[in-house]
């Protein structure tokens, strides 16, 4: 039974790895901030960015966004050719709660007190594990064990390191300022709005046809409120909101969880 347990645990961890690639914010950090199709609006008077170049506005946006204690990320990105929809609230205490969808499957993820909980529907687990080349029989056995339950992954267990980046706000934002050279060459487009907040629009175009558009708040702190990447291999759009608001993470009931280390018997943790 021990060998079967290890196989099933490995299958689950590999499935989790499908959605724990580079964080959406970090993935777009190099090319700094509503879409080009957004309606133009009048800038606040006076313009908070008056006298600043687009690059300088981008620098202010990166600095402000990196100072956030929490935020919510909502949108779609493409990772390894697959569209991934996410809606996550994350804070600087390595806590998070949210939902992800890929290929018709849905999974919830929560992390609190260094413990990660993940609950996927059958479609999510099957699609995720099949994409990792897991044998059908192994997938069936694993799905049966985790069906309707939260998978509990404690620190040090297989998969905990893979999942840690999803809820690490500091790591998500750290890369925003890592490559300053890539953030140069921005232009300022028409002012617009994101969820009724006026924004400055920054645009970066690459020779290979990829365009990144970043929306920077013109009210309060110059937070990045939206990022859109068009063209290239990983297009997508992400809205950032709920800056500095509390993130409430609910621990699933013990009788609805199964510990990763106990998959062999399906014993609740």
PDB file of C-alpha atoms in Angstrom:
ATOM      1  CA  UNK A   1       0.000   0.000   0.000  1.00  0.00           C
ATOM      2  CA  UNK A   2       2.873   2.377   0.679  1.00  0.00           C
ATOM      3  CA  UNK A   3       3.958   2.343  -2.955  1.00  0.00           C
ATOM      4  CA  UNK A   4       0.386   3.013  -4.094  1.00  0.00           C
ATOM      5  CA  UNK A   5       0.145   5.905  -1.665  1.00  0.00           C
ATOM      6  CA  UNK A   6       3.317   7.464  -3.064  1.00  0.00           C
ATOM      7  CA  UNK A   7       2.060   7.107  -6.625  1.00  0.00           C
ATOM      8  CA  UNK A   8      -1.239   8.763  -5.816  1.00  0.00           C
ATOM      9  CA  UNK A   9       0.419  11.541  -3.863  1.00  0.00           C
ATOM     10  CA  UNK A  10       2.790  12.140  -6.760  1.00  0.00           C
ATOM     11  CA  UNK A  11      -0.153  12.285  -9.155  1.00  0.00           C
ATOM     12  CA  UNK A  12      -1.888  14.927  -7.082  1.00  0.00           C
ATOM     13  CA  UNK A  13       1.256  17.003  -6.733  1.00  0.00           C
ATOM     14  CA  UNK A  14       1.883  16.869 -10.487  1.00  0.00           C
ATOM     15  CA  UNK A  15      -1.689  17.972 -11.111  1.00  0.00           C
ATOM     16  CA  UNK A  16      -1.187  20.919  -8.796  1.00  0.00           C
ATOM     17  CA  UNK A  17       1.966  21.882 -10.669  1.00  0.00           C
ATOM     18  CA  UNK A  18      -0.121  22.549 -13.785  1.00  0.00           C
ATOM     19  CA  UNK A  19      -1.429  25.749 -12.237  1.00  0.00           C
ATOM     20  CA  UNK A  20       1.611  26.852 -10.277  1.00  0.00           C
ATOM     21  CA  UNK A  21       3.864  28.181 -12.993  1.00  0.00           C
ATOM     22  CA  UNK A  22       5.129  31.789 -13.059  1.00  0.00           C
ATOM     23  CA  UNK A  23       2.733  34.086 -11.249  1.00  0.00           C
ATOM     24  CA  UNK A  24       0.640  36.270 -13.591  1.00  0.00           C
ATOM     25  CA  UNK A  25       1.962  39.511 -12.107  1.00  0.00           C
ATOM     26  CA  UNK A  26       5.560  38.383 -12.264  1.00  0.00           C
ATOM     27  CA  UNK A  27       5.135  37.018 -15.764  1.00  0.00           C
ATOM     28  CA  UNK A  28       4.220  40.467 -17.051  1.00  0.00           C
ATOM     29  CA  UNK A  29       6.519  42.456 -14.796  1.00  0.00           C
ATOM     30  CA  UNK A  30       9.247  42.938 -17.352  1.00  0.00           C
ATOM     31  CA  UNK A  31       7.011  44.877 -19.733  1.00  0.00           C
ATOM     32  CA  UNK A  32       5.378  47.186 -17.363  1.00  0.00           C
ATOM     33  CA  UNK A  33       0.336  48.698 -17.093  1.00  0.00           C
ATOM     34  CA  UNK A  34      -6.744  49.253 -19.436  1.00  0.00           C
ATOM     35  CA  UNK A  35      -6.704  47.920 -22.818  1.00  0.00           C
ATOM     36  CA  UNK A  36      -6.003  49.982 -25.920  1.00  0.00           C
ATOM     37  CA  UNK A  37      -9.678  49.603 -26.788  1.00  0.00           C
ATOM     38  CA  UNK A  38     -10.832  51.203 -23.519  1.00  0.00           C
ATOM     39  CA  UNK A  39     -12.715  54.489 -23.915  1.00  0.00           C
ATOM     40  CA  UNK A  40     -10.599  57.577 -23.370  1.00  0.00           C
ATOM     41  CA  UNK A  41     -11.635  59.947 -20.583  1.00  0.00           C
ATOM     42  CA  UNK A  42     -10.509  63.265 -19.259  1.00  0.00           C
ATOM     43  CA  UNK A  43      -7.629  63.077 -16.806  1.00  0.00           C
ATOM     44  CA  UNK A  44      -8.184  64.379 -13.273  1.00  0.00           C
ATOM     45  CA  UNK A  45      -7.360  68.036 -12.885  1.00  0.00           C
ATOM     46  CA  UNK A  46      -4.619  68.554 -12.076  1.00  0.00           C
ATOM     47  CA  UNK A  47      -3.080  65.477 -13.703  1.00  0.00           C
ATOM     48  CA  UNK A  48      -1.193  63.671 -10.883  1.00  0.00           C
ATOM     49  CA  UNK A  49       1.446  62.618 -13.416  1.00  0.00           C
ATOM     50  CA  UNK A  50       1.926  66.017 -15.017  1.00  0.00           C
ATOM     51  CA  UNK A  51       5.526  66.534 -16.074  1.00  0.00           C
ATOM     52  CA  UNK A  52       6.425  62.821 -15.807  1.00  0.00           C
ATOM     53  CA  UNK A  53       7.428  60.639 -18.721  1.00  0.00           C
ATOM     54  CA  UNK A  54       5.688  57.315 -19.279  1.00  0.00           C
ATOM     55  CA  UNK A  55       8.755  55.511 -17.928  1.00  0.00           C
ATOM     56  CA  UNK A  56       8.704  57.637 -14.768  1.00  0.00           C
ATOM     57  CA  UNK A  57       4.997  56.898 -14.265  1.00  0.00           C
ATOM     58  CA  UNK A  58       5.813  53.216 -14.663  1.00  0.00           C
ATOM     59  CA  UNK A  59       8.503  53.484 -11.979  1.00  0.00           C
ATOM     60  CA  UNK A  60       6.051  55.128  -9.566  1.00  0.00           C
ATOM     61  CA  UNK A  61       3.466  52.424 -10.287  1.00  0.00           C
ATOM     62  CA  UNK A  62       5.934  49.617  -9.607  1.00  0.00           C
ATOM     63  CA  UNK A  63       7.063  51.184  -6.321  1.00  0.00           C
ATOM     64  CA  UNK A  64       3.487  51.744  -5.123  1.00  0.00           C
ATOM     65  CA  UNK A  65       2.277  48.284  -6.129  1.00  0.00           C
ATOM     66  CA  UNK A  66       5.197  46.590  -4.402  1.00  0.00           C
ATOM     67  CA  UNK A  67       4.243  48.375  -1.163  1.00  0.00           C
ATOM     68  CA  UNK A  68       0.768  46.789  -1.075  1.00  0.00           C
ATOM     69  CA  UNK A  69      -0.089  44.598   1.918  1.00  0.00           C
ATOM     70  CA  UNK A  70      -2.789  42.728  -0.013  1.00  0.00           C
ATOM     71  CA  UNK A  71      -4.591  42.667  -3.337  1.00  0.00           C
ATOM     72  CA  UNK A  72      -6.975  40.706  -5.507  1.00  0.00           C
ATOM     73  CA  UNK A  73      -6.045  39.321  -8.934  1.00  0.00           C
ATOM     74  CA  UNK A  74      -8.814  38.512 -11.416  1.00  0.00           C
ATOM     75  CA  UNK A  75      -8.450  37.571 -15.042  1.00  0.00           C
ATOM     76  CA  UNK A  76      -7.151  35.109 -17.610  1.00  0.00           C
ATOM     77  CA  UNK A  77      -3.645  34.204 -18.617  1.00  0.00           C
ATOM     78  CA  UNK A  78      -2.221  31.596 -20.952  1.00  0.00           C
ATOM     79  CA  UNK A  79       0.355  29.237 -19.510  1.00  0.00           C
ATOM     80  CA  UNK A  80       1.947  26.498 -21.598  1.00  0.00           C
ATOM     81  CA  UNK A  81      -0.716  27.059 -24.252  1.00  0.00           C
ATOM     82  CA  UNK A  82      -3.649  26.615 -21.880  1.00  0.00           C
ATOM     83  CA  UNK A  83      -5.987  29.455 -20.796  1.00  0.00           C
ATOM     84  CA  UNK A  84      -6.159  29.756 -17.022  1.00  0.00           C
ATOM     85  CA  UNK A  85      -8.829  31.844 -15.271  1.00  0.00           C
ATOM     86  CA  UNK A  86      -8.023  32.991 -11.748  1.00  0.00           C
ATOM     87  CA  UNK A  87      -9.632  35.016  -8.968  1.00  0.00           C
ATOM     88  CA  UNK A  88      -7.334  35.252  -5.942  1.00  0.00           C
ATOM     89  CA  UNK A  89      -7.023  37.461  -2.886  1.00  0.00           C
ATOM     90  CA  UNK A  90      -3.507  37.446  -1.433  1.00  0.00           C
ATOM     91  CA  UNK A  91      -1.822  39.217   1.489  1.00  0.00           C
ATOM     92  CA  UNK A  92       1.740  39.733   2.701  1.00  0.00           C
ATOM     93  CA  UNK A  93       1.333  37.059   5.390  1.00  0.00           C
ATOM     94  CA  UNK A  94       1.460  34.276   2.778  1.00  0.00           C
ATOM     95  CA  UNK A  95      -2.287  33.788   3.041  1.00  0.00           C
ATOM     96  CA  UNK A  96      -4.664  33.529   0.118  1.00  0.00           C
ATOM     97  CA  UNK A  97      -8.042  32.324  -1.014  1.00  0.00           C
ATOM     98  CA  UNK A  98      -9.353  31.962  -4.517  1.00  0.00           C
ATOM     99  CA  UNK A  99     -10.586  29.984  -7.488  1.00  0.00           C
ATOM    100  CA  UNK A 100      -8.917  28.813 -10.686  1.00  0.00           C
ATOM    101  CA  UNK A 101     -10.405  27.289 -13.835  1.00  0.00           C
ATOM    102  CA  UNK A 102      -8.680  25.381 -16.605  1.00  0.00           C
ATOM    103  CA  UNK A 103     -10.218  23.369 -19.462  1.00  0.00           C
ATOM    104  CA  UNK A 104     -13.662  23.347 -17.846  1.00  0.00           C
ATOM    105  CA  UNK A 105     -12.349  22.225 -14.472  1.00  0.00           C
ATOM    106  CA  UNK A 106     -12.516  24.327 -11.323  1.00  0.00           C
ATOM    107  CA  UNK A 107     -10.446  24.288  -8.142  1.00  0.00           C
ATOM    108  CA  UNK A 108     -10.459  26.308  -4.937  1.00  0.00           C
ATOM    109  CA  UNK A 109      -7.240  27.105  -3.120  1.00  0.00           C
ATOM    110  CA  UNK A 110      -6.716  28.385   0.408  1.00  0.00           C
ATOM    111  CA  UNK A 111      -3.585  28.913   2.432  1.00  0.00           C
ATOM    112  CA  UNK A 112      -3.397  29.900   6.084  1.00  0.00           C
ATOM    113  CA  UNK A 113      -0.960  29.157   8.908  1.00  0.00           C
ATOM    114  CA  UNK A 114       1.463  27.755   6.302  1.00  0.00           C
ATOM    115  CA  UNK A 115      -0.978  24.985   5.373  1.00  0.00           C
ATOM    116  CA  UNK A 116      -2.421  24.801   1.855  1.00  0.00           C
ATOM    117  CA  UNK A 117      -5.878  23.423   1.115  1.00  0.00           C
ATOM    118  CA  UNK A 118      -7.006  22.582  -2.399  1.00  0.00           C
ATOM    119  CA  UNK A 119     -10.389  21.309  -3.584  1.00  0.00           C
ATOM    120  CA  UNK A 120     -10.970  20.531  -7.225  1.00  0.00           C
ATOM    121  CA  UNK A 121     -13.932  19.140  -9.090  1.00  0.00           C
ATOM    122  CA  UNK A 122     -13.536  15.916 -11.008  1.00  0.00           C
ATOM    123  CA  UNK A 123     -12.971  17.703 -14.309  1.00  0.00           C
ATOM    124  CA  UNK A 124     -10.140  19.735 -12.817  1.00  0.00           C
ATOM    125  CA  UNK A 125      -8.292  16.751 -11.379  1.00  0.00           C
ATOM    126  CA  UNK A 126      -8.744  14.647 -14.508  1.00  0.00           C
ATOM    127  CA  UNK A 127      -7.623  17.367 -16.898  1.00  0.00           C
ATOM    128  CA  UNK A 128      -4.679  18.324 -14.690  1.00  0.00           C
ATOM    129  CA  UNK A 129      -3.405  14.803 -14.143  1.00  0.00           C
ATOM    130  CA  UNK A 130      -4.014  13.705 -17.733  1.00  0.00           C
ATOM    131  CA  UNK A 131      -1.924  16.651 -18.929  1.00  0.00           C
ATOM    132  CA  UNK A 132       0.923  15.247 -16.845  1.00  0.00           C
ATOM    133  CA  UNK A 133       0.649  11.839 -18.529  1.00  0.00           C
ATOM    134  CA  UNK A 134      -0.806   9.968 -15.560  1.00  0.00           C
ATOM    135  CA  UNK A 135      -2.251   6.497 -16.340  1.00  0.00           C
ATOM    136  CA  UNK A 136      -6.050   6.371 -16.421  1.00  0.00           C
ATOM    137  CA  UNK A 137      -6.258   3.843 -13.568  1.00  0.00           C
ATOM    138  CA  UNK A 138      -4.080   6.023 -11.374  1.00  0.00           C
ATOM    139  CA  UNK A 139      -6.215   9.064 -12.166  1.00  0.00           C
ATOM    140  CA  UNK A 140      -9.413   7.142 -11.306  1.00  0.00           C
ATOM    141  CA  UNK A 141      -8.015   6.053  -7.947  1.00  0.00           C
ATOM    142  CA  UNK A 142      -6.806   9.518  -7.052  1.00  0.00           C
ATOM    143  CA  UNK A 143     -10.042  11.228  -8.069  1.00  0.00           C
ATOM    144  CA  UNK A 144     -12.019   8.805  -5.928  1.00  0.00           C
ATOM    145  CA  UNK A 145      -9.882   9.627  -2.899  1.00  0.00           C
ATOM    146  CA  UNK A 146     -10.044  13.416  -3.187  1.00  0.00           C
ATOM    147  CA  UNK A 147     -13.603  13.731  -4.559  1.00  0.00           C
ATOM    148  CA  UNK A 148     -15.572  16.260  -2.526  1.00  0.00           C
ATOM    149  CA  UNK A 149     -12.677  16.845  -0.144  1.00  0.00           C
ATOM    150  CA  UNK A 150     -10.035  19.435   0.487  1.00  0.00           C
ATOM    151  CA  UNK A 151      -6.525  18.151  -0.036  1.00  0.00           C
ATOM    152  CA  UNK A 152      -4.423  19.312   2.919  1.00  0.00           C
ATOM    153  CA  UNK A 153      -0.742  19.954   2.190  1.00  0.00           C
ATOM    154  CA  UNK A 154       1.388  20.841   5.200  1.00  0.00           C
ATOM    155  CA  UNK A 155       4.816  22.528   5.083  1.00  0.00           C
ATOM    156  CA  UNK A 156       7.511  20.115   3.953  1.00  0.00           C
ATOM    157  CA  UNK A 157       5.112  17.749   2.213  1.00  0.00           C
ATOM    158  CA  UNK A 158       5.462  17.073  -1.481  1.00  0.00           C
ATOM    159  CA  UNK A 159       3.872  19.890  -3.430  1.00  0.00           C
ATOM    160  CA  UNK A 160       3.984  22.484  -0.660  1.00  0.00           C
ATOM    161  CA  UNK A 161       6.956  24.245  -2.260  1.00  0.00           C
ATOM    162  CA  UNK A 162       5.274  24.233  -5.687  1.00  0.00           C
ATOM    163  CA  UNK A 163       2.182  25.880  -4.271  1.00  0.00           C
ATOM    164  CA  UNK A 164       3.935  28.414  -2.058  1.00  0.00           C
ATOM    165  CA  UNK A 165       4.465  30.912  -4.871  1.00  0.00           C
ATOM    166  CA  UNK A 166       0.743  31.243  -5.542  1.00  0.00           C
ATOM    167  CA  UNK A 167       0.135  32.834  -2.127  1.00  0.00           C
ATOM    168  CA  UNK A 168       3.409  34.694  -1.705  1.00  0.00           C
ATOM    169  CA  UNK A 169       2.515  38.326  -2.339  1.00  0.00           C
ATOM    170  CA  UNK A 170       6.048  39.578  -1.835  1.00  0.00           C
ATOM    171  CA  UNK A 171       7.370  37.124  -4.423  1.00  0.00           C
ATOM    172  CA  UNK A 172       4.526  37.956  -6.828  1.00  0.00           C
ATOM    173  CA  UNK A 173       5.434  41.634  -6.727  1.00  0.00           C
ATOM    174  CA  UNK A 174       9.204  41.390  -6.364  1.00  0.00           C
ATOM    175  CA  UNK A 175       9.816  40.824 -10.068  1.00  0.00           C
ATOM    176  CA  UNK A 176       7.972  44.000 -11.009  1.00  0.00           C
ATOM    177  CA  UNK A 177      11.117  46.032 -10.456  1.00  0.00           C
ATOM    178  CA  UNK A 178      13.686  43.393 -11.320  1.00  0.00           C
ATOM    179  CA  UNK A 179      14.438  44.271 -14.938  1.00  0.00           C
ATOM    180  CA  UNK A 180      14.333  48.050 -15.264  1.00  0.00           C
ATOM    181  CA  UNK A 181      15.658  47.946 -18.832  1.00  0.00           C
ATOM    182  CA  UNK A 182      12.597  46.004 -19.983  1.00  0.00           C
ATOM    183  CA  UNK A 183      10.367  48.699 -18.499  1.00  0.00           C
ATOM    184  CA  UNK A 184      11.955  51.418 -20.595  1.00  0.00           C
ATOM    185  CA  UNK A 185      10.440  52.640 -23.855  1.00  0.00           C
ATOM    186  CA  UNK A 186       6.898  53.056 -22.573  1.00  0.00           C
ATOM    187  CA  UNK A 187       4.505  55.500 -24.189  1.00  0.00           C
ATOM    188  CA  UNK A 188       1.460  57.101 -22.597  1.00  0.00           C
ATOM    189  CA  UNK A 189      -1.805  56.340 -24.309  1.00  0.00           C
ATOM    190  CA  UNK A 190      -5.241  57.948 -23.851  1.00  0.00           C
ATOM    191  CA  UNK A 191      -6.425  58.177 -20.255  1.00  0.00           C
ATOM    192  CA  UNK A 192      -9.183  55.713 -19.394  1.00  0.00           C
ATOM    193  CA  UNK A 193     -11.054  54.142 -16.480  1.00  0.00           C
ATOM    194  CA  UNK A 194     -10.865  50.807 -14.665  1.00  0.00           C
ATOM    195  CA  UNK A 195     -13.907  50.110 -12.484  1.00  0.00           C
ATOM    196  CA  UNK A 196     -14.775  53.835 -12.454  1.00  0.00           C
ATOM    197  CA  UNK A 197     -11.266  54.829 -11.363  1.00  0.00           C
ATOM    198  CA  UNK A 198      -9.412  57.158 -13.755  1.00  0.00           C
ATOM    199  CA  UNK A 199      -6.136  55.679 -14.963  1.00  0.00           C
ATOM    200  CA  UNK A 200      -3.093  56.618 -16.966  1.00  0.00           C
ATOM    201  CA  UNK A 201      -2.461  54.127 -19.751  1.00  0.00           C
ATOM    202  CA  UNK A 202       1.101  52.969 -20.444  1.00  0.00           C
ATOM    203  CA  UNK A 203       1.939  50.971 -23.547  1.00  0.00           C
ATOM    204  CA  UNK A 204       4.979  48.894 -24.491  1.00  0.00           C
ATOM    205  CA  UNK A 205       5.259  47.421 -27.978  1.00  0.00           C
ATOM    206  CA  UNK A 206       7.804  44.810 -28.985  1.00  0.00           C
ATOM    207  CA  UNK A 207       9.137  44.129 -32.441  1.00  0.00           C
ATOM    208  CA  UNK A 208       7.705  40.602 -32.428  1.00  0.00           C
ATOM    209  CA  UNK A 209       4.160  41.994 -32.270  1.00  0.00           C
ATOM    210  CA  UNK A 210       3.570  41.738 -28.533  1.00  0.00           C
ATOM    211  CA  UNK A 211       1.916  44.707 -26.833  1.00  0.00           C
ATOM    212  CA  UNK A 212       1.559  45.171 -23.088  1.00  0.00           C
ATOM    213  CA  UNK A 213      -0.818  47.807 -21.744  1.00  0.00           C
ATOM    214  CA  UNK A 214      -0.764  48.834 -18.100  1.00  0.00           C
ATOM    215  CA  UNK A 215      -3.351  50.982 -16.333  1.00  0.00           C
ATOM    216  CA  UNK A 216      -2.104  53.091 -13.394  1.00  0.00           C
ATOM    217  CA  UNK A 217      -4.485  54.658 -10.898  1.00  0.00           C
ATOM    218  CA  UNK A 218      -4.716  58.431 -10.991  1.00  0.00           C
ATOM    219  CA  UNK A 219      -6.440  58.483  -7.604  1.00  0.00           C
ATOM    220  CA  UNK A 220      -4.661  57.802  -4.332  1.00  0.00           C
ATOM    221  CA  UNK A 221      -1.547  55.646  -4.635  1.00  0.00           C
ATOM    222  CA  UNK A 222      -0.493  54.965  -8.250  1.00  0.00           C
ATOM    223  CA  UNK A 223      -1.308  51.272  -8.057  1.00  0.00           C
ATOM    224  CA  UNK A 224      -1.399  49.121 -11.177  1.00  0.00           C
ATOM    225  CA  UNK A 225      -5.093  48.365 -11.732  1.00  0.00           C
ATOM    226  CA  UNK A 226      -4.999  46.395 -14.954  1.00  0.00           C
ATOM    227  CA  UNK A 227      -2.524  44.669 -17.249  1.00  0.00           C
ATOM    228  CA  UNK A 228      -3.252  43.405 -20.741  1.00  0.00           C
ATOM    229  CA  UNK A 229      -0.888  41.485 -22.976  1.00  0.00           C
ATOM    230  CA  UNK A 230      -1.859  41.109 -26.636  1.00  0.00           C
ATOM    231  CA  UNK A 231       0.034  38.994 -29.130  1.00  0.00           C
ATOM    232  CA  UNK A 232       2.945  36.773 -28.242  1.00  0.00           C
ATOM    233  CA  UNK A 233       2.726  33.294 -26.736  1.00  0.00           C
ATOM    234  CA  UNK A 234       1.075  34.226 -23.429  1.00  0.00           C
ATOM    235  CA  UNK A 235      -1.722  36.762 -24.040  1.00  0.00           C
ATOM    236  CA  UNK A 236      -4.116  37.631 -21.259  1.00  0.00           C
ATOM    237  CA  UNK A 237      -5.629  40.278 -19.043  1.00  0.00           C
ATOM    238  CA  UNK A 238      -5.442  40.775 -15.292  1.00  0.00           C
ATOM    239  CA  UNK A 239      -7.299  43.231 -13.041  1.00  0.00           C
ATOM    240  CA  UNK A 240      -5.733  44.106  -9.680  1.00  0.00           C
ATOM    241  CA  UNK A 241      -8.067  45.449  -7.000  1.00  0.00           C
ATOM    242  CA  UNK A 242      -8.877  45.468  -3.271  1.00  0.00           C
ATOM    243  CA  UNK A 243      -5.458  46.848  -2.427  1.00  0.00           C
ATOM    244  CA  UNK A 244      -4.616  46.761   1.295  1.00  0.00           C
ATOM    245  CA  UNK A 245      -7.953  45.196   2.240  1.00  0.00           C
ATOM    246  CA  UNK A 246      -8.104  42.292   4.753  1.00  0.00           C
ATOM    247  CA  UNK A 247      -7.981  38.794   3.264  1.00  0.00           C
ATOM    248  CA  UNK A 248     -10.173  36.362   5.213  1.00  0.00           C
ATOM    249  CA  UNK A 249      -9.224  32.713   4.773  1.00  0.00           C
ATOM    250  CA  UNK A 250     -11.552  30.054   6.183  1.00  0.00           C
ATOM    251  CA  UNK A 251      -9.975  26.744   7.231  1.00  0.00           C
ATOM    252  CA  UNK A 252     -12.030  23.829   5.816  1.00  0.00           C
ATOM    253  CA  UNK A 253     -13.683  21.521   8.389  1.00  0.00           C
ATOM    254  CA  UNK A 254     -11.445  18.632   9.408  1.00  0.00           C
ATOM    255  CA  UNK A 255     -13.995  16.055   8.285  1.00  0.00           C
ATOM    256  CA  UNK A 256     -13.886  17.526   4.776  1.00  0.00           C
ATOM    257  CA  UNK A 257     -10.127  17.269   4.361  1.00  0.00           C
ATOM    258  CA  UNK A 258      -7.733  14.499   3.459  1.00  0.00           C
ATOM    259  CA  UNK A 259      -4.050  14.779   4.251  1.00  0.00           C
ATOM    260  CA  UNK A 260      -1.683  14.254   1.350  1.00  0.00           C
ATOM    261  CA  UNK A 261       0.213  11.714   3.469  1.00  0.00           C
ATOM    262  CA  UNK A 262      -2.945   9.633   4.045  1.00  0.00           C
ATOM    263  CA  UNK A 263      -4.142   9.153   0.519  1.00  0.00           C
ATOM    264  CA  UNK A 264      -3.645   5.392   0.745  1.00  0.00           C
ATOM    265  CA  UNK A 265      -6.613   4.906   3.041  1.00  0.00           C
ATOM    266  CA  UNK A 266      -8.535   8.052   2.300  1.00  0.00           C
ATOM    267  CA  UNK A 267      -8.505   8.804   6.006  1.00  0.00           C
ATOM    268  CA  UNK A 268      -9.663  12.323   6.873  1.00  0.00           C
ATOM    269  CA  UNK A 269      -6.868  14.472   8.335  1.00  0.00           C
TER     270      UNK A 269
END
